[in-house]
PDB file of C-alpha atoms in Angstrom:
ATOM      1  CA  MET S   1      77.036 -39.858 -18.895  1.00  0.00           C
ATOM      2  CA  TRP S   2      76.539 -36.664 -16.287  1.00  0.00           C
ATOM      3  CA  THR S   3      80.038 -37.491 -15.254  1.00  0.00           C
ATOM      4  CA  TRP S   4      81.524 -36.952 -18.322  1.00  0.00           C
ATOM      5  CA  PHE S   5      79.507 -33.238 -19.108  1.00  0.00           C
ATOM      6  CA  HIS S   6      80.779 -31.899 -15.467  1.00  0.00           C
ATOM      7  CA  ARG S   7      84.699 -32.993 -16.802  1.00  0.00           C
ATOM      8  CA  LEU S   8      83.878 -31.531 -20.259  1.00  0.00           C
ATOM      9  CA  ALA S   9      82.593 -28.481 -18.797  1.00  0.00           C
ATOM     10  CA  SER S  10      85.434 -28.383 -16.230  1.00  0.00           C
ATOM     11  CA  PRO S  11      87.918 -24.977 -18.048  1.00  0.00           C
ATOM     12  CA  PRO S  12      91.138 -27.032 -17.956  1.00  0.00           C
ATOM     13  CA  THR S  13      89.968 -30.483 -19.383  1.00  0.00           C
ATOM     14  CA  PHE S  14      88.169 -27.654 -22.593  1.00  0.00           C
ATOM     15  CA  TYR S  15      90.811 -26.025 -22.676  1.00  0.00           C
ATOM     16  CA  ARG S  16      92.549 -29.200 -23.524  1.00  0.00           C
ATOM     17  CA  LEU S  17      90.448 -30.660 -25.946  1.00  0.00           C
ATOM     18  CA  ALA S  18      89.307 -28.012 -27.665  1.00  0.00           C
ATOM     19  CA  ASN S  19      92.974 -27.647 -28.185  1.00  0.00           C
ATOM     20  CA  LEU S  20      93.121 -31.332 -29.151  1.00  0.00           C
ATOM     21  CA  LEU S  21      89.925 -30.518 -31.605  1.00  0.00           C
ATOM     22  CA  THR S  22      90.501 -26.832 -33.269  1.00  0.00           C
ATOM     23  CA  PRO S  23      92.877 -27.947 -35.641  1.00  0.00           C
ATOM     24  CA  TRP S  24      91.256 -31.079 -37.246  1.00  0.00           C
ATOM     25  CA  LEU S  25      87.456 -29.059 -37.648  1.00  0.00           C
ATOM     26  CA  LEU S  26      89.662 -26.438 -39.261  1.00  0.00           C
ATOM     27  CA  ALA S  27      91.999 -28.469 -41.683  1.00  0.00           C
ATOM     28  CA  LEU S  28      88.303 -30.357 -42.724  1.00  0.00           C
ATOM     29  CA  ALA S  29      86.111 -26.945 -42.684  1.00  0.00           C
ATOM     30  CA  LEU S  30      88.638 -25.436 -45.362  1.00  0.00           C
ATOM     31  CA  ALA S  31      89.621 -28.967 -47.654  1.00  0.00           C
ATOM     32  CA  LEU S  32      85.112 -29.034 -48.164  1.00  0.00           C
ATOM     33  CA  LEU S  33      84.759 -25.566 -48.601  1.00  0.00           C
ATOM     34  CA  ALA S  34      87.451 -25.325 -51.315  1.00  0.00           C
ATOM     35  CA  ILE S  35      86.457 -28.504 -53.197  1.00  0.00           C
ATOM     36  CA  GLY S  36      82.830 -27.023 -52.358  1.00  0.00           C
ATOM     37  CA  VAL S  37      83.039 -23.928 -53.498  1.00  0.00           C
ATOM     38  CA  TYR S  38      85.246 -24.728 -56.930  1.00  0.00           C
ATOM     39  CA  GLY S  39      82.313 -27.205 -57.532  1.00  0.00           C
ATOM     40  CA  GLY S  40      79.653 -23.874 -57.226  1.00  0.00           C
ATOM     41  CA  LEU S  41      81.887 -21.810 -59.691  1.00  0.00           C
ATOM     42  CA  TYR S  42      84.132 -24.277 -62.211  1.00  0.00           C
ATOM     43  CA  LEU S  43      81.418 -27.321 -61.925  1.00  0.00           C
ATOM     44  CA  ALA S  44      77.682 -26.373 -61.088  1.00  0.00           C
ATOM     45  CA  PRO S  45      75.578 -26.317 -64.309  1.00  0.00           C
ATOM     46  CA  ALA S  46      74.506 -22.587 -64.645  1.00  0.00           C
ATOM     47  CA  ASP S  47      71.010 -21.766 -63.937  1.00  0.00           C
ATOM     48  CA  TYR S  48      68.679 -21.858 -66.083  1.00  0.00           C
ATOM     49  CA  GLN S  49      67.058 -18.564 -65.509  1.00  0.00           C
ATOM     50  CA  GLN S  50      69.231 -16.950 -63.301  1.00  0.00           C
ATOM     51  CA  GLY S  51      72.377 -17.762 -64.979  1.00  0.00           C
ATOM     52  CA  ASP S  52      74.956 -17.790 -63.308  1.00  0.00           C
ATOM     53  CA  ALA S  53      74.021 -14.914 -60.236  1.00  0.00           C
ATOM     54  CA  PHE S  54      72.944 -18.378 -58.903  1.00  0.00           C
ATOM     55  CA  ARG S  55      76.861 -18.898 -57.733  1.00  0.00           C
ATOM     56  CA  ILE S  56      76.492 -16.392 -55.033  1.00  0.00           C
ATOM     57  CA  ILE S  57      74.364 -19.985 -53.056  1.00  0.00           C
ATOM     58  CA  TYR S  58      77.500 -21.730 -52.151  1.00  0.00           C
ATOM     59  CA  VAL S  59      77.983 -18.825 -49.640  1.00  0.00           C
ATOM     60  CA  HIS S  60      74.723 -17.255 -49.217  1.00  0.00           C
ATOM     61  CA  VAL S  61      72.775 -20.003 -48.096  1.00  0.00           C
ATOM     62  CA  PRO S  62      75.256 -21.364 -45.456  1.00  0.00           C
ATOM     63  CA  ALA S  63      76.425 -17.575 -44.495  1.00  0.00           C
ATOM     64  CA  ALA S  64      72.229 -17.543 -43.432  1.00  0.00           C
ATOM     65  CA  ALA S  65      71.857 -20.577 -42.283  1.00  0.00           C
ATOM     66  CA  LEU S  66      74.816 -20.465 -39.397  1.00  0.00           C
ATOM     67  CA  SER S  67      72.944 -17.147 -39.072  1.00  0.00           C
ATOM     68  CA  LEU S  68      70.017 -18.952 -37.688  1.00  0.00           C
ATOM     69  CA  SER S  69      72.140 -21.644 -36.342  1.00  0.00           C
ATOM     70  CA  ILE S  70      74.504 -19.475 -34.582  1.00  0.00           C
ATOM     71  CA  TYR S  71      71.761 -17.734 -32.535  1.00  0.00           C
ATOM     72  CA  MET S  72      70.071 -20.847 -31.284  1.00  0.00           C
ATOM     73  CA  THR S  73      73.096 -22.346 -30.743  1.00  0.00           C
ATOM     74  CA  MET S  74      73.383 -18.823 -28.783  1.00  0.00           C
ATOM     75  CA  ALA S  75      69.962 -19.791 -26.643  1.00  0.00           C
ATOM     76  CA  VAL S  76      70.870 -22.744 -25.748  1.00  0.00           C
ATOM     77  CA  ALA S  77      73.924 -22.104 -24.393  1.00  0.00           C
ATOM     78  CA  GLY S  78      72.394 -18.934 -22.567  1.00  0.00           C
ATOM     79  CA  GLY S  79      69.266 -20.980 -20.585  1.00  0.00           C
ATOM     80  CA  ILE S  80      72.335 -23.548 -19.747  1.00  0.00           C
ATOM     81  CA  ALA S  81      74.369 -20.380 -18.268  1.00  0.00           C
ATOM     82  CA  LEU S  82      71.065 -18.888 -16.776  1.00  0.00           C
ATOM     83  CA  ILE S  83      69.466 -22.498 -15.192  1.00  0.00           C
ATOM     84  CA  TRP S  84      72.689 -24.023 -14.077  1.00  0.00           C
ATOM     85  CA  ARG S  85      74.917 -21.835 -13.560  1.00  0.00           C
ATOM     86  CA  MET S  86      77.371 -23.526 -15.746  1.00  0.00           C
ATOM     87  CA  LYS S  87      80.777 -21.304 -16.942  1.00  0.00           C
ATOM     88  CA  LEU S  88      81.778 -22.690 -20.167  1.00  0.00           C
ATOM     89  CA  ALA S  89      78.027 -21.791 -21.521  1.00  0.00           C
ATOM     90  CA  GLU S  90      78.457 -17.987 -20.542  1.00  0.00           C
ATOM     91  CA  ILE S  91      81.073 -17.796 -22.098  1.00  0.00           C
ATOM     92  CA  ALA S  92      79.734 -19.641 -25.120  1.00  0.00           C
ATOM     93  CA  VAL S  93      76.644 -17.404 -25.279  1.00  0.00           C
ATOM     94  CA  VAL S  94      79.350 -13.910 -25.683  1.00  0.00           C
ATOM     95  CA  THR S  95      81.935 -15.400 -27.774  1.00  0.00           C
ATOM     96  CA  ALA S  96      79.584 -17.185 -30.445  1.00  0.00           C
ATOM     97  CA  ALA S  97      77.749 -13.051 -31.031  1.00  0.00           C
ATOM     98  CA  PRO S  98      80.646 -11.857 -33.251  1.00  0.00           C
ATOM     99  CA  ILE S  99      81.104 -15.096 -34.868  1.00  0.00           C
ATOM    100  CA  GLY S 100      77.236 -14.666 -35.470  1.00  0.00           C
ATOM    101  CA  ALA S 101      77.277 -10.985 -36.288  1.00  0.00           C
ATOM    102  CA  SER S 102      79.798 -11.684 -38.985  1.00  0.00           C
ATOM    103  CA  PHE S 103      78.127 -14.736 -41.017  1.00  0.00           C
ATOM    104  CA  THR S 104      74.930 -12.447 -40.174  1.00  0.00           C
ATOM    105  CA  ALA S 105      76.134  -9.296 -42.121  1.00  0.00           C
ATOM    106  CA  LEU S 106      78.026 -12.035 -45.155  1.00  0.00           C
ATOM    107  CA  ALA S 107      74.273 -13.429 -45.683  1.00  0.00           C
ATOM    108  CA  LEU S 108      72.552 -10.127 -45.821  1.00  0.00           C
ATOM    109  CA  ILE S 109      75.882  -8.398 -48.292  1.00  0.00           C
ATOM    110  CA  THR S 110      76.016 -11.414 -50.654  1.00  0.00           C
ATOM    111  CA  GLY S 111      72.472 -10.962 -50.422  1.00  0.00           C
ATOM    112  CA  MET S 112      72.526  -7.850 -51.927  1.00  0.00           C
ATOM    113  CA  LEU S 113      74.825  -9.051 -54.441  1.00  0.00           C
ATOM    114  CA  TRP S 114      72.479 -11.275 -55.248  1.00  0.00           C
ATOM    115  CA  GLY S 115      69.804  -9.047 -55.487  1.00  0.00           C
ATOM    116  CA  LYS S 116      70.362  -6.980 -57.626  1.00  0.00           C
ATOM    117  CA  PRO S 117      70.813  -8.832 -61.035  1.00  0.00           C
ATOM    118  CA  THR S 118      68.021 -10.953 -59.942  1.00  0.00           C
ATOM    119  CA  TRP S 119      65.222  -8.227 -59.243  1.00  0.00           C
ATOM    120  CA  GLY S 120      67.028  -5.055 -59.872  1.00  0.00           C
ATOM    121  CA  ALA S 121      67.470  -4.356 -56.275  1.00  0.00           C
ATOM    122  CA  TYR S 122      70.293  -4.178 -53.530  1.00  0.00           C
ATOM    123  CA  TRP S 123      67.370  -4.127 -50.693  1.00  0.00           C
ATOM    124  CA  VAL S 124      63.559  -4.239 -50.612  1.00  0.00           C
ATOM    125  CA  TRP S 125      62.010  -4.295 -47.149  1.00  0.00           C
ATOM    126  CA  ASP S 126      60.848  -8.049 -47.291  1.00  0.00           C
ATOM    127  CA  ALA S 127      60.044  -9.285 -44.570  1.00  0.00           C
ATOM    128  CA  ARG S 128      62.763 -12.094 -44.715  1.00  0.00           C
ATOM    129  CA  LEU S 129      65.658  -9.566 -45.461  1.00  0.00           C
ATOM    130  CA  THR S 130      64.369  -7.384 -42.650  1.00  0.00           C
ATOM    131  CA  SER S 131      64.073 -10.675 -40.312  1.00  0.00           C
ATOM    132  CA  GLU S 132      68.001 -11.230 -41.146  1.00  0.00           C
ATOM    133  CA  LEU S 133      68.202  -7.472 -40.537  1.00  0.00           C
ATOM    134  CA  VAL S 134      67.005  -7.318 -36.690  1.00  0.00           C
ATOM    135  CA  LEU S 135      69.125 -10.593 -36.158  1.00  0.00           C
ATOM    136  CA  LEU S 136      72.283  -9.164 -36.877  1.00  0.00           C
ATOM    137  CA  PHE S 137      70.811  -5.938 -34.823  1.00  0.00           C
ATOM    138  CA  LEU S 138      70.341  -8.349 -31.982  1.00  0.00           C
ATOM    139  CA  TYR S 139      74.114 -10.147 -32.501  1.00  0.00           C
ATOM    140  CA  LEU S 140      75.306  -6.363 -31.623  1.00  0.00           C
ATOM    141  CA  GLY S 141      73.200  -6.321 -28.855  1.00  0.00           C
ATOM    142  CA  VAL S 142      74.243  -9.001 -27.168  1.00  0.00           C
ATOM    143  CA  ILE S 143      77.906  -7.762 -28.047  1.00  0.00           C
ATOM    144  CA  GLY S 144      77.467  -4.350 -26.704  1.00  0.00           C
ATOM    145  CA  LEU S 145      75.526  -5.643 -23.784  1.00  0.00           C
ATOM    146  CA  ASN S 146      78.894  -8.062 -23.024  1.00  0.00           C
ATOM    147  CA  GLN S 147      80.419  -5.031 -23.468  1.00  0.00           C
ATOM    148  CA  ALA S 148      78.437  -2.456 -21.137  1.00  0.00           C
ATOM    149  CA  TYR S 149      79.644  -3.794 -17.667  1.00  0.00           C
ATOM    150  CA  SER S 150      82.841  -4.923 -15.890  1.00  0.00           C
ATOM    151  CA  ASP S 151      81.992  -7.865 -14.405  1.00  0.00           C
ATOM    152  CA  ALA S 152      82.035 -11.023 -16.999  1.00  0.00           C
ATOM    153  CA  ARG S 153      79.881 -13.306 -15.047  1.00  0.00           C
ATOM    154  CA  THR S 154      76.934 -11.322 -15.122  1.00  0.00           C
ATOM    155  CA  ALA S 155      77.147  -9.398 -18.758  1.00  0.00           C
ATOM    156  CA  ALA S 156      77.673 -13.350 -20.274  1.00  0.00           C
ATOM    157  CA  ARG S 157      73.951 -13.502 -17.820  1.00  0.00           C
ATOM    158  CA  ALA S 158      72.231 -10.582 -19.587  1.00  0.00           C
ATOM    159  CA  CYS S 159      73.586 -11.956 -23.199  1.00  0.00           C
ATOM    160  CA  ALA S 160      71.710 -15.207 -22.766  1.00  0.00           C
ATOM    161  CA  TRP S 161      68.859 -13.345 -21.245  1.00  0.00           C
ATOM    162  CA  LEU S 162      68.829 -11.334 -24.170  1.00  0.00           C
ATOM    163  CA  ALA S 163      70.028 -14.519 -26.449  1.00  0.00           C
ATOM    164  CA  LEU S 164      66.199 -16.688 -25.631  1.00  0.00           C
ATOM    165  CA  VAL S 165      64.971 -13.647 -25.647  1.00  0.00           C
ATOM    166  CA  GLY S 166      65.660 -12.693 -29.169  1.00  0.00           C
ATOM    167  CA  VAL S 167      65.565 -16.101 -30.559  1.00  0.00           C
ATOM    168  CA  ILE S 168      61.804 -15.096 -30.734  1.00  0.00           C
ATOM    169  CA  ASN S 169      63.273 -14.280 -34.605  1.00  0.00           C
ATOM    170  CA  VAL S 170      64.769 -17.095 -35.145  1.00  0.00           C
ATOM    171  CA  PRO S 171      61.116 -19.134 -36.352  1.00  0.00           C
ATOM    172  CA  ILE S 172      60.910 -15.383 -37.584  1.00  0.00           C
ATOM    173  CA  VAL S 173      63.661 -15.594 -40.500  1.00  0.00           C
ATOM    174  CA  HIS S 174      63.273 -19.078 -41.525  1.00  0.00           C
ATOM    175  CA  TYR S 175      59.191 -19.075 -42.096  1.00  0.00           C
ATOM    176  CA  SER S 176      58.810 -15.605 -43.844  1.00  0.00           C
ATOM    177  CA  VAL S 177      58.684 -16.343 -46.736  1.00  0.00           C
ATOM    178  CA  GLN S 178      55.413 -19.017 -46.127  1.00  0.00           C
ATOM    179  CA  TRP S 179      54.066 -17.000 -43.895  1.00  0.00           C
ATOM    180  CA  TRP S 180      54.701 -13.379 -46.147  1.00  0.00           C
ATOM    181  CA  ASN S 181      54.429 -12.153 -49.969  1.00  0.00           C
ATOM    182  CA  SER S 182      58.226 -11.929 -50.462  1.00  0.00           C
ATOM    183  CA  LEU S 183      60.121 -11.675 -53.175  1.00  0.00           C
ATOM    184  CA  HIS S 184      63.529 -14.150 -51.668  1.00  0.00           C
ATOM    185  CA  GLN S 185      62.620 -17.938 -52.749  1.00  0.00           C
ATOM    186  CA  GLY S 186      61.451 -20.173 -50.734  1.00  0.00           C
ATOM    187  CA  SER S 187      64.150 -23.133 -48.567  1.00  0.00           C
ATOM    188  CA  THR S 188      65.953 -24.272 -51.400  1.00  0.00           C
ATOM    189  CA  ILE S 189      66.619 -28.122 -48.581  1.00  0.00           C
ATOM    190  CA  LEU S 190      66.548 -26.646 -45.649  1.00  0.00           C
ATOM    191  CA  SER S 191      62.690 -28.218 -45.503  1.00  0.00           C
ATOM    192  CA  ILE S 192      60.985 -31.598 -44.870  1.00  0.00           C
ATOM    193  CA  ASP S 193      60.030 -31.215 -48.326  1.00  0.00           C
ATOM    194  CA  GLY S 194      63.586 -30.338 -49.994  1.00  0.00           C
ATOM    195  CA  ILE S 195      65.121 -33.129 -47.839  1.00  0.00           C
ATOM    196  CA  ALA S 196      63.241 -35.887 -49.351  1.00  0.00           C
ATOM    197  CA  LYS S 197      62.965 -34.145 -52.926  1.00  0.00           C
ATOM    198  CA  PRO S 198      65.317 -31.148 -53.428  1.00  0.00           C
ATOM    199  CA  LYS S 199      64.284 -28.326 -55.370  1.00  0.00           C
ATOM    200  CA  ILE S 200      67.353 -28.465 -57.075  1.00  0.00           C
ATOM    201  CA  SER S 201      69.592 -30.898 -59.054  1.00  0.00           C
ATOM    202  CA  GLY S 202      72.863 -32.750 -58.104  1.00  0.00           C
ATOM    203  CA  PRO S 203      75.171 -31.483 -59.789  1.00  0.00           C
ATOM    204  CA  MET S 204      74.436 -27.617 -57.773  1.00  0.00           C
ATOM    205  CA  LEU S 205      73.126 -29.470 -55.295  1.00  0.00           C
ATOM    206  CA  TRP S 206      76.222 -31.671 -53.966  1.00  0.00           C
ATOM    207  CA  PRO S 207      78.711 -28.764 -53.937  1.00  0.00           C
ATOM    208  CA  LEU S 208      76.246 -26.183 -51.815  1.00  0.00           C
ATOM    209  CA  LEU S 209      76.419 -29.399 -49.166  1.00  0.00           C
ATOM    210  CA  LEU S 210      80.063 -29.548 -48.860  1.00  0.00           C
ATOM    211  CA  THR S 211      79.725 -25.547 -48.720  1.00  0.00           C
ATOM    212  CA  LEU S 212      76.924 -25.944 -45.854  1.00  0.00           C
ATOM    213  CA  ALA S 213      79.399 -28.270 -43.423  1.00  0.00           C
ATOM    214  CA  GLY S 214      82.304 -26.185 -44.471  1.00  0.00           C
ATOM    215  CA  PHE S 215      81.109 -22.924 -43.017  1.00  0.00           C
ATOM    216  CA  TYR S 216      79.371 -25.030 -39.834  1.00  0.00           C
ATOM    217  CA  LEU S 217      83.052 -27.308 -39.213  1.00  0.00           C
ATOM    218  CA  PHE S 218      84.466 -23.484 -39.265  1.00  0.00           C
ATOM    219  CA  PHE S 219      82.257 -21.964 -36.997  1.00  0.00           C
ATOM    220  CA  GLY S 220      83.023 -25.679 -34.809  1.00  0.00           C
ATOM    221  CA  ALA S 221      87.456 -24.426 -34.593  1.00  0.00           C
ATOM    222  CA  ALA S 222      86.429 -20.314 -34.263  1.00  0.00           C
ATOM    223  CA  LEU S 223      83.915 -21.207 -31.434  1.00  0.00           C
ATOM    224  CA  LEU S 224      86.295 -23.302 -29.674  1.00  0.00           C
ATOM    225  CA  ARG S 225      89.475 -20.814 -30.249  1.00  0.00           C
ATOM    226  CA  ARG S 226      87.549 -18.202 -29.557  1.00  0.00           C
ATOM    227  CA  MET S 227      86.129 -19.390 -26.458  1.00  0.00           C
ATOM    228  CA  GLN S 228      89.618 -20.729 -24.553  1.00  0.00           C
ATOM    229  CA  ASN S 229      90.530 -16.922 -25.226  1.00  0.00           C
ATOM    230  CA  GLU S 230      87.318 -16.170 -22.543  1.00  0.00           C
ATOM    231  CA  VAL S 231      89.018 -18.970 -20.220  1.00  0.00           C
ATOM    232  CA  LEU S 232      92.211 -17.969 -20.290  1.00  0.00           C
ATOM    233  CA  LEU S 233      91.220 -14.599 -19.813  1.00  0.00           C
ATOM    234  CA  ARG S 234      88.473 -15.421 -17.015  1.00  0.00           C
ATOM    235  CA  GLU S 235      91.718 -18.435 -15.659  1.00  0.00           C
ATOM    236  CA  LYS S 236      94.780 -16.319 -16.082  1.00  0.00           C
ATOM    237  CA  ASN S 237      95.324 -16.639 -12.132  1.00  0.00           C
ATOM    238  CA  ALA S 238      94.633 -20.406 -11.692  1.00  0.00           C
ATOM    239  CA  ARG S 239      97.266 -22.745 -11.343  1.00  0.00           C
ATOM    240  CA  TRP S 240      96.340 -24.335 -14.074  1.00  0.00           C
ATOM    241  CA  VAL S 241      96.889 -21.079 -16.722  1.00  0.00           C
ATOM    242  CA  GLN S 242      99.803 -20.213 -14.722  1.00  0.00           C
ATOM    243  CA  GLU S 243     101.556 -24.546 -14.990  1.00  0.00           C
ATOM    244  CA  LEU S 244     100.918 -24.950 -19.097  1.00  0.00           C
ATOM    245  CA  PHE S 245     102.465 -21.236 -19.655  1.00  0.00           C
ATOM    246  CA  ALA S 246     105.100 -21.773 -17.170  1.00  0.00           C
ATOM    247  CA  ILE S 247     108.728 -20.546 -19.181  1.00  0.00           C
TER     248      ILE S 247
ATOM    249  CA  MET A   1      81.186 -17.321 -66.491  1.00  0.00           C
ATOM    250  CA  ASN A   2      78.870 -14.373 -67.623  1.00  0.00           C
ATOM    251  CA  PRO A   3      81.302 -11.241 -67.369  1.00  0.00           C
ATOM    252  CA  LYS A   4      77.817 -10.023 -67.133  1.00  0.00           C
ATOM    253  CA  TYR A   5      77.312 -11.308 -63.193  1.00  0.00           C
ATOM    254  CA  ALA A   6      81.013 -11.587 -62.540  1.00  0.00           C
ATOM    255  CA  PHE A   7      81.088  -8.432 -60.210  1.00  0.00           C
ATOM    256  CA  PHE A   8      78.109  -9.628 -57.506  1.00  0.00           C
ATOM    257  CA  ILE A   9      80.055 -13.089 -57.842  1.00  0.00           C
ATOM    258  CA  TRP A  10      83.495 -12.333 -57.378  1.00  0.00           C
ATOM    259  CA  SER A  11      82.517  -9.717 -55.069  1.00  0.00           C
ATOM    260  CA  SER A  12      80.587 -12.536 -52.904  1.00  0.00           C
ATOM    261  CA  TYR A  13      83.347 -14.953 -52.744  1.00  0.00           C
ATOM    262  CA  ALA A  14      85.941 -12.579 -51.561  1.00  0.00           C
ATOM    263  CA  LEU A  15      83.642 -10.740 -49.291  1.00  0.00           C
ATOM    264  CA  THR A  16      83.323 -15.124 -47.481  1.00  0.00           C
ATOM    265  CA  ALA A  17      87.438 -14.910 -48.048  1.00  0.00           C
ATOM    266  CA  LEU A  18      87.211 -12.093 -45.496  1.00  0.00           C
ATOM    267  CA  VAL A  19      85.750 -12.344 -42.760  1.00  0.00           C
ATOM    268  CA  LEU A  20      86.157 -16.397 -42.633  1.00  0.00           C
ATOM    269  CA  LEU A  21      90.128 -15.020 -42.713  1.00  0.00           C
ATOM    270  CA  TRP A  22      88.576 -12.086 -40.291  1.00  0.00           C
ATOM    271  CA  ASN A  23      87.669 -14.937 -38.187  1.00  0.00           C
ATOM    272  CA  LEU A  24      90.603 -17.252 -37.902  1.00  0.00           C
ATOM    273  CA  ILE A  25      92.758 -14.441 -37.272  1.00  0.00           C
ATOM    274  CA  SER A  26      91.119 -12.399 -35.018  1.00  0.00           C
ATOM    275  CA  PRO A  27      91.189 -15.108 -32.106  1.00  0.00           C
ATOM    276  CA  ALA A  28      94.263 -15.669 -32.294  1.00  0.00           C
ATOM    277  CA  LEU A  29      95.894 -12.163 -32.080  1.00  0.00           C
ATOM    278  CA  THR A  30      93.559 -11.600 -28.981  1.00  0.00           C
ATOM    279  CA  ARG A  31      95.153 -15.474 -28.213  1.00  0.00           C
ATOM    280  CA  LYS A  32      98.944 -13.341 -28.763  1.00  0.00           C
ATOM    281  CA  ALA A  33      98.382 -10.969 -26.387  1.00  0.00           C
ATOM    282  CA  LEU A  34      96.575 -12.973 -24.119  1.00  0.00           C
ATOM    283  CA  LEU A  35      99.746 -15.255 -23.654  1.00  0.00           C
ATOM    284  CA  ASN A  36     102.604 -12.532 -23.394  1.00  0.00           C
ATOM    285  CA  LYS A  37     100.162 -10.952 -20.368  1.00  0.00           C
ATOM    286  CA  ILE A  38     100.107 -14.852 -18.621  1.00  0.00           C
ATOM    287  CA  SER A  39     103.456 -15.533 -19.561  1.00  0.00           C
ATOM    288  CA  ALA A  40     104.634 -11.229 -18.136  1.00  0.00           C
ATOM    289  CA  GLY A  41     102.317 -11.853 -14.553  1.00  0.00           C
ATOM    290  CA  ASN A  42     104.481 -15.558 -14.332  1.00  0.00           C
ATOM    291  CA  GLY A  43     106.641 -14.559 -11.682  1.00  0.00           C
ATOM    292  CA  ASP A  44     104.176 -11.760 -10.672  1.00  0.00           C
ATOM    293  CA  PRO A  45     101.967 -14.287  -8.305  1.00  0.00           C
ATOM    294  CA  GLU A  46     100.315  -9.881  -7.113  1.00  0.00           C
ATOM    295  CA  SER A  47      99.646  -9.075 -10.899  1.00  0.00           C
ATOM    296  CA  ASP A  48      96.164  -9.388 -11.760  1.00  0.00           C
ATOM    297  CA  GLU A  49      96.521  -7.765 -15.563  1.00  0.00           C
TER     298      GLU A  49
END
């Protein structure tokens, strides 16, 4: 298994594997998103309290879940980068940050657009909203830190430290609705209780599961593409890159 | 769909589409620029840019 792991960590093997996987991940992601969004907008019934405004759930919840998962991914990759000094893990930390920042911003803005018709306000300094905003600042910090160093490996290691330190905010975001009084509703499916006894009816649930899966697969494809670019940039003088693009 | 909520719902979905598009287009443009640079530097072993 370790041999396979080390072979995968080699830039040329990773580049070729990513080339193979990305189109499939992307195609599957877009198909799931298309079906999920159609189901959410046209097939799911309106909520008895929130009416049609609840349909924002099909983009807000996947974006919010992804914002936390991407930061967790960065922290794990950061740990691997710092302990084993694996180049691909360093690359994963710095390339996941812009994707994570975009989905965190999306979660915040779609949350505001959901909050206005539901709570009567676009923004409240609630524990969930504030901790999610802190998460966006952490992502921006990683992006800024990466650009502050001229040496890519030093920058990546600094980003790995920030990813590891900042990961403390992830459980705070997730459990904020339980730890503090909050306007924000609790987890719908992302809890043990929620999986055993979903708090959402079947016709409303399946489009959400599809858009969730679609967002995660899309993240996989986007991350692989960005990692490929970074690998190319770092290895541009390596023989395998020169051979790959020899005219 | 209740027109009272249309602005909030469609804005959310339009923003989502923009974020997904940006995540597709941005790496594609970077890749294109990078491949041009690599191809241009192929005949020049001293090239480090």
